[in-house]
Coordinates of N, CA and C in Angstrom, one line a residue:
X1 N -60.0 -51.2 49.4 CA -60.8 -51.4 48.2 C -62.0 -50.5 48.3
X2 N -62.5 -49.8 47.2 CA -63.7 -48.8 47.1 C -65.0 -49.7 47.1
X3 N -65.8 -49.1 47.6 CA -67.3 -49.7 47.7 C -67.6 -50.2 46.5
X4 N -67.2 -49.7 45.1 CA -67.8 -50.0 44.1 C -67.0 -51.3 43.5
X5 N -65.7 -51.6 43.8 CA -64.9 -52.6 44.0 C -65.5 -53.9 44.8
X6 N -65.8 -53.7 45.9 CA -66.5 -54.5 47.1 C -67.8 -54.7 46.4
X7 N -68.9 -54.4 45.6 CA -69.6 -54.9 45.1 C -69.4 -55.7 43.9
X8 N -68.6 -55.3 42.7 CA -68.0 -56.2 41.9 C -67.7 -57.4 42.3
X9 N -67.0 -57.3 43.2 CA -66.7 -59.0 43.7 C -67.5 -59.5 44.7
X10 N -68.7 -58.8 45.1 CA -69.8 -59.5 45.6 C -70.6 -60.1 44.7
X11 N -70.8 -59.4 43.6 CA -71.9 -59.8 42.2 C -70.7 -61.1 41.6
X12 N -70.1 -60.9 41.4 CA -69.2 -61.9 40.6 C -68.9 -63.5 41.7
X13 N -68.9 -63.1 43.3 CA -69.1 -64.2 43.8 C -70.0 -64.9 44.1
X14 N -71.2 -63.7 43.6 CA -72.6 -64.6 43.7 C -73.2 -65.0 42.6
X15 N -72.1 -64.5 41.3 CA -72.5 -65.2 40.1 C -72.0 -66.6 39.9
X16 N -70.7 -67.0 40.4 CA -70.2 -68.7 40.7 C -70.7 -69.3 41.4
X17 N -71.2 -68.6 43.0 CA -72.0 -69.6 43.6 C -73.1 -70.4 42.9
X18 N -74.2 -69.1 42.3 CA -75.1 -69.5 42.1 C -75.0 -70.2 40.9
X19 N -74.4 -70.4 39.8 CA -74.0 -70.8 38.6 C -73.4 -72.5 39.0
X20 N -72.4 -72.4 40.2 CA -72.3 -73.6 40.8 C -73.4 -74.3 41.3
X21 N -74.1 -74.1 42.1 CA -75.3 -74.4 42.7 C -76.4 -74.9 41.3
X22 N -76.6 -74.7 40.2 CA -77.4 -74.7 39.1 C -76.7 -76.2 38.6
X23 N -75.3 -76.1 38.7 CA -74.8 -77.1 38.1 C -74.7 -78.2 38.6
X24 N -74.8 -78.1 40.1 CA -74.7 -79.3 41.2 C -76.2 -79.4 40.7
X25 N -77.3 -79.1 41.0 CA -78.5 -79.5 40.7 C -78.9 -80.6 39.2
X26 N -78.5 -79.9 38.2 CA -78.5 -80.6 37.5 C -77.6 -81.9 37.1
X27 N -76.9 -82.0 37.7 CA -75.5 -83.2 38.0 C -76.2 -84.5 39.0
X28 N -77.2 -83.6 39.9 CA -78.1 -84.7 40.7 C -79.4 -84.9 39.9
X29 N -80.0 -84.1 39.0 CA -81.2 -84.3 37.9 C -80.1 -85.8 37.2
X30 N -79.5 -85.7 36.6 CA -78.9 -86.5 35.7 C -78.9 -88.2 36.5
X31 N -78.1 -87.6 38.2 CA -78.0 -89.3 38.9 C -79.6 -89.7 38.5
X32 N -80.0 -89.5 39.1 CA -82.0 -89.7 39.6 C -82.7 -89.7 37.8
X33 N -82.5 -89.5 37.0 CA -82.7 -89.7 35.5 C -83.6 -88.7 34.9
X34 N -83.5 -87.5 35.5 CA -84.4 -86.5 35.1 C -84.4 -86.0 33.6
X35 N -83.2 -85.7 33.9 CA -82.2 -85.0 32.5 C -81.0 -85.8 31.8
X36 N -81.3 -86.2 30.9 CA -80.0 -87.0 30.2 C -79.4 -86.0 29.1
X37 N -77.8 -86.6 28.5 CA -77.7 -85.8 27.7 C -77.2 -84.1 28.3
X38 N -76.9 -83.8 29.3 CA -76.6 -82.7 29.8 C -75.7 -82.1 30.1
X39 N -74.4 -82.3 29.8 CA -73.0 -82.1 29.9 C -72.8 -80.8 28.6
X40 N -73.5 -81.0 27.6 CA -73.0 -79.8 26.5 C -73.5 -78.7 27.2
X41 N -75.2 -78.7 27.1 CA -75.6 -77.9 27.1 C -75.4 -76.5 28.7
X42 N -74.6 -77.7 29.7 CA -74.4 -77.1 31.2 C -73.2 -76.4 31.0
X43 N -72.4 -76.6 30.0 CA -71.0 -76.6 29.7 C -70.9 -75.0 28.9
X44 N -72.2 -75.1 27.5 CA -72.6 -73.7 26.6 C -73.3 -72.7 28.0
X45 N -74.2 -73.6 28.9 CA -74.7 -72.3 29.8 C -73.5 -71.4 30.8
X46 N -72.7 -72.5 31.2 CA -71.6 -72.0 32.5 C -71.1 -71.0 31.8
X47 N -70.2 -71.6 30.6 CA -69.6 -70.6 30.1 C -69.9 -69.6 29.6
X48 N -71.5 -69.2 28.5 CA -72.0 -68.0 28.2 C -72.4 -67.0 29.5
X49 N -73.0 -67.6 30.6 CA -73.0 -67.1 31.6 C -72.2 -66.2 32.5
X50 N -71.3 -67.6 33.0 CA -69.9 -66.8 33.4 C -68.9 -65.4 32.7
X51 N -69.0 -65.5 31.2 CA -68.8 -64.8 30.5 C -69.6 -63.3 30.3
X52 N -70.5 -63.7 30.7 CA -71.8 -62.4 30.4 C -72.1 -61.5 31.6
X53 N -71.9 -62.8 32.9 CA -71.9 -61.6 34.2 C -70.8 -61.0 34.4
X54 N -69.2 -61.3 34.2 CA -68.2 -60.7 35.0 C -68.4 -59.8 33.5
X55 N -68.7 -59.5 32.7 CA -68.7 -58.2 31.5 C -69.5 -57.2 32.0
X56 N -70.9 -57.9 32.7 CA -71.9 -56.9 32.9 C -71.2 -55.9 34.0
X57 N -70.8 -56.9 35.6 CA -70.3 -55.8 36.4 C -69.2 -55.0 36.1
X58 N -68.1 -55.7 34.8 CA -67.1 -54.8 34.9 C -68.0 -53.5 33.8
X59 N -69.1 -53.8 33.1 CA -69.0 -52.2 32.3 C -70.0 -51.4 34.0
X60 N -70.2 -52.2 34.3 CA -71.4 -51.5 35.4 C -70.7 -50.8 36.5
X61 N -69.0 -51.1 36.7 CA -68.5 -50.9 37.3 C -68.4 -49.5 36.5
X62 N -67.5 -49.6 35.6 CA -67.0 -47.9 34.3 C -68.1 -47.2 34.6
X63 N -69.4 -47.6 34.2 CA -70.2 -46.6 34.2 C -70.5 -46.0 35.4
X64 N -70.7 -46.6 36.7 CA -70.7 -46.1 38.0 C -69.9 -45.2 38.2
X65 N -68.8 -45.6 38.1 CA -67.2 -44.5 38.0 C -67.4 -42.9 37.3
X66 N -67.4 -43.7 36.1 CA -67.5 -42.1 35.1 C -68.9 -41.3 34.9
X67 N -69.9 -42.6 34.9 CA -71.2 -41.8 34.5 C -72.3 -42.1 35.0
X68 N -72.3 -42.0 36.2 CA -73.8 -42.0 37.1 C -74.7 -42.0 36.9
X69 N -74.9 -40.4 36.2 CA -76.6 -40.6 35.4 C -76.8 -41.5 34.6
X70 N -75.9 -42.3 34.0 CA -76.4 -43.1 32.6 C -76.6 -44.7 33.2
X71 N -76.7 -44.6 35.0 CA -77.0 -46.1 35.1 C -78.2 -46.8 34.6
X72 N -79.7 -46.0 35.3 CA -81.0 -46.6 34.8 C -80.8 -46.6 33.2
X73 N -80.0 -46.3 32.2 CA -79.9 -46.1 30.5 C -79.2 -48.0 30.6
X74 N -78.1 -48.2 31.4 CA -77.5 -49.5 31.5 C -78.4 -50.5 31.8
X75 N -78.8 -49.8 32.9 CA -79.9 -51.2 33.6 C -80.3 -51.9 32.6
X76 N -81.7 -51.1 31.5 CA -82.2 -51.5 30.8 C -81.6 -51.9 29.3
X77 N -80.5 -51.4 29.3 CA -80.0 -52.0 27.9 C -79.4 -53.5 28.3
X78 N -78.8 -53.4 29.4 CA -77.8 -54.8 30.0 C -79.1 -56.0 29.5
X79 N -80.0 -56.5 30.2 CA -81.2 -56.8 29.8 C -81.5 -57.3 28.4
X80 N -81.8 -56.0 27.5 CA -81.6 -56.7 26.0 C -81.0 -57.1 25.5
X81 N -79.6 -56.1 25.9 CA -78.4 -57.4 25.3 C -78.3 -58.8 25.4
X82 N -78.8 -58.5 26.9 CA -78.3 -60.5 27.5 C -79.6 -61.3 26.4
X83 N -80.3 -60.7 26.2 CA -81.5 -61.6 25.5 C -81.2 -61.9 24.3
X84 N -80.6 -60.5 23.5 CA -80.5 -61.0 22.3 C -79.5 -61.9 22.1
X85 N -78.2 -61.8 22.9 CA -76.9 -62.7 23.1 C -77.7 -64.0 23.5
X86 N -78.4 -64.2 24.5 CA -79.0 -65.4 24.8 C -79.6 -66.3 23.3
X87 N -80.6 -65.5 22.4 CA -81.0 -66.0 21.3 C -80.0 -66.4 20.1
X88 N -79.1 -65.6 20.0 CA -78.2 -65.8 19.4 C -77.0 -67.2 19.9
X89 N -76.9 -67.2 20.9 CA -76.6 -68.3 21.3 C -77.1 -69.8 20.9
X90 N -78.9 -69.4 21.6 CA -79.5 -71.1 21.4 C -79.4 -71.0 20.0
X91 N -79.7 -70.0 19.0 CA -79.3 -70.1 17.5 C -78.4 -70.5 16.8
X92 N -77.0 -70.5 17.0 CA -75.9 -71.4 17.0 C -75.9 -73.0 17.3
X93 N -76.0 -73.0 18.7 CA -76.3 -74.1 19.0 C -77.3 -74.6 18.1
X94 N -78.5 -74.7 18.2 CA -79.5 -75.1 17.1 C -78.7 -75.8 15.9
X95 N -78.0 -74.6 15.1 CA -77.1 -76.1 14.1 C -76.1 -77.1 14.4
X96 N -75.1 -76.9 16.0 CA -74.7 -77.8 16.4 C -74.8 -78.8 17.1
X97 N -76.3 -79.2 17.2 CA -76.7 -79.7 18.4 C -77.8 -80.4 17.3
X98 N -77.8 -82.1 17.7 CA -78.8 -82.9 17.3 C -80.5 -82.4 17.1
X99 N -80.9 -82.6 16.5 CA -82.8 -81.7 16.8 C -82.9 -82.9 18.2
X100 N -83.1 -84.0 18.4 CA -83.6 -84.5 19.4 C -83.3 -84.1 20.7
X101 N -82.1 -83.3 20.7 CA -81.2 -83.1 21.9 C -81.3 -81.6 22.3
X102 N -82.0 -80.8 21.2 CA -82.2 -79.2 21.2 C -83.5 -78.8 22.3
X103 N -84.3 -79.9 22.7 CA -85.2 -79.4 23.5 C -84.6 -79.5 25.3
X104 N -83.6 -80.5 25.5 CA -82.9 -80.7 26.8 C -81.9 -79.6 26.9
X105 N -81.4 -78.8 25.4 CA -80.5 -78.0 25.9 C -81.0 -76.6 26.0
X106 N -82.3 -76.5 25.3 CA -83.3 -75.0 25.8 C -83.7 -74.8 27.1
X107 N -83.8 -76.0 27.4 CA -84.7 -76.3 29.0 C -83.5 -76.2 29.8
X108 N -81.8 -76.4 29.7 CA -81.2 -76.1 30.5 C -80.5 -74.7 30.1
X109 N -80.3 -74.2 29.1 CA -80.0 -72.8 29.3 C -81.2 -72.1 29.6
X110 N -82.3 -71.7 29.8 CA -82.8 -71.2 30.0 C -83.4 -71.3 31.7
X111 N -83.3 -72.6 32.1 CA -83.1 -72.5 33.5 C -82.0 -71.6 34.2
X112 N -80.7 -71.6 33.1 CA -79.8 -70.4 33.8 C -80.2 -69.4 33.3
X113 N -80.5 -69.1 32.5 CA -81.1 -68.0 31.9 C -81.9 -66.9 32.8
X114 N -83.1 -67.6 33.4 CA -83.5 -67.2 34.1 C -83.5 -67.2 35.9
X115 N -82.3 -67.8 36.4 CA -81.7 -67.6 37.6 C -80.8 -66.6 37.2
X116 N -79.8 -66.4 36.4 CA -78.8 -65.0 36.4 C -79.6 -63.9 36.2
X117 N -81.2 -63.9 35.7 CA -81.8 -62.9 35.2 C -82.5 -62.5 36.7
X118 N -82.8 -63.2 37.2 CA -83.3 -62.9 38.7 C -82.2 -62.5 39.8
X119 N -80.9 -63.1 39.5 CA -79.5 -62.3 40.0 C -79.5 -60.9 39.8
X120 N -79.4 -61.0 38.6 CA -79.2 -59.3 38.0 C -80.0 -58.3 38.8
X121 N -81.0 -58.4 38.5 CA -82.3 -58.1 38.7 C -82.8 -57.5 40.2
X122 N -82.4 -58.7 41.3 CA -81.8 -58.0 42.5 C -80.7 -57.1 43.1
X123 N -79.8 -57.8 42.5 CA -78.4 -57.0 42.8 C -78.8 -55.5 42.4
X124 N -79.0 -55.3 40.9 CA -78.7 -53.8 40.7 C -80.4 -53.3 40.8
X125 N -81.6 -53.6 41.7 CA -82.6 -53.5 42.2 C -82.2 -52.4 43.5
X126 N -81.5 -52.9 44.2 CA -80.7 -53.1 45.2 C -80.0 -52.0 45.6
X127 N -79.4 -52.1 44.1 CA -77.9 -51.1 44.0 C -78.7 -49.2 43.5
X128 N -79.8 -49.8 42.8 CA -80.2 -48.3 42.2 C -81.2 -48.1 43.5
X129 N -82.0 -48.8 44.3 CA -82.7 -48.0 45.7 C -81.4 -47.8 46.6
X130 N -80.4 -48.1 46.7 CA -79.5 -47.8 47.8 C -79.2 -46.2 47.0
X131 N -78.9 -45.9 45.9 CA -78.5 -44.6 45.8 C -79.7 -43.6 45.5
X132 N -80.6 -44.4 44.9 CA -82.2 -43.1 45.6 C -82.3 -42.7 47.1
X133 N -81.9 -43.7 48.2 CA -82.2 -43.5 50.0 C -80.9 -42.6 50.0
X134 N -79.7 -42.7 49.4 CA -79.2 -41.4 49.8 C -79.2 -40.4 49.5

């Protein structure tokens, strides 16, 4: 398997852990009575999430492959996109989701929100100083 292979499925296994890990947390917020009401909105985050990282590494893979120079062009577009996709998301939801129950499910998508954004963030941190050092 090529190095750039071996990292795909490093980023993708550290995208379930950690997406796992989020969800056990909040599954123990719920016993202890932190968060009620939390099954949709953990259910809209796993899945937009899980959906959004294994896209990122596979175009991040292509581009690595074919077009090198145009990674820092990825970096920062990957970024917008996930934001605007993120807003457009809680946007949707918003009409299908109770108003009472829209402030428990901002506070939990955006708790993943911002742990996959801090994923990202290292990983390809990581990935573009490893190929400046060589």
């Amino acid at each position: 398997m090529s190095e750039i292979n071996r990292k795909c499925v490093k980023y993708i296994s550290g995208t379930v852990i950690l997406i796992g890990v989020i969800s056990l947390l909040m599954y123990i917020a719920s016993i202890i009575g932190w968060v009620t009401d939390w099954m949709m909105p953990v259910a809209v985050s796993v899945a937009f999430f899980l959906i959004m990282e294994v896209a990122d590494i596979l175009v991040w893979r292509m581009v690595s492959l074919k077009s090198p120079d145009f990674l820092t062009t990825f970096y920062s577009s990957v970024s917008g996109f996930r934001m605007l996709l993120a807003l457009a998301a809680l946007f949707v939801c918003y009409f299908c989701v109770d108003e009472g129950k829209m402030a428990t499910f901002v506070v939990v998508f955006l708790i993943y929100y911002f742990v996959m954004l801090a994923h990202h963030a290292i990983f390809f941190a990581r990935e573009a100083n490893a190929k400046t050092v060589k």
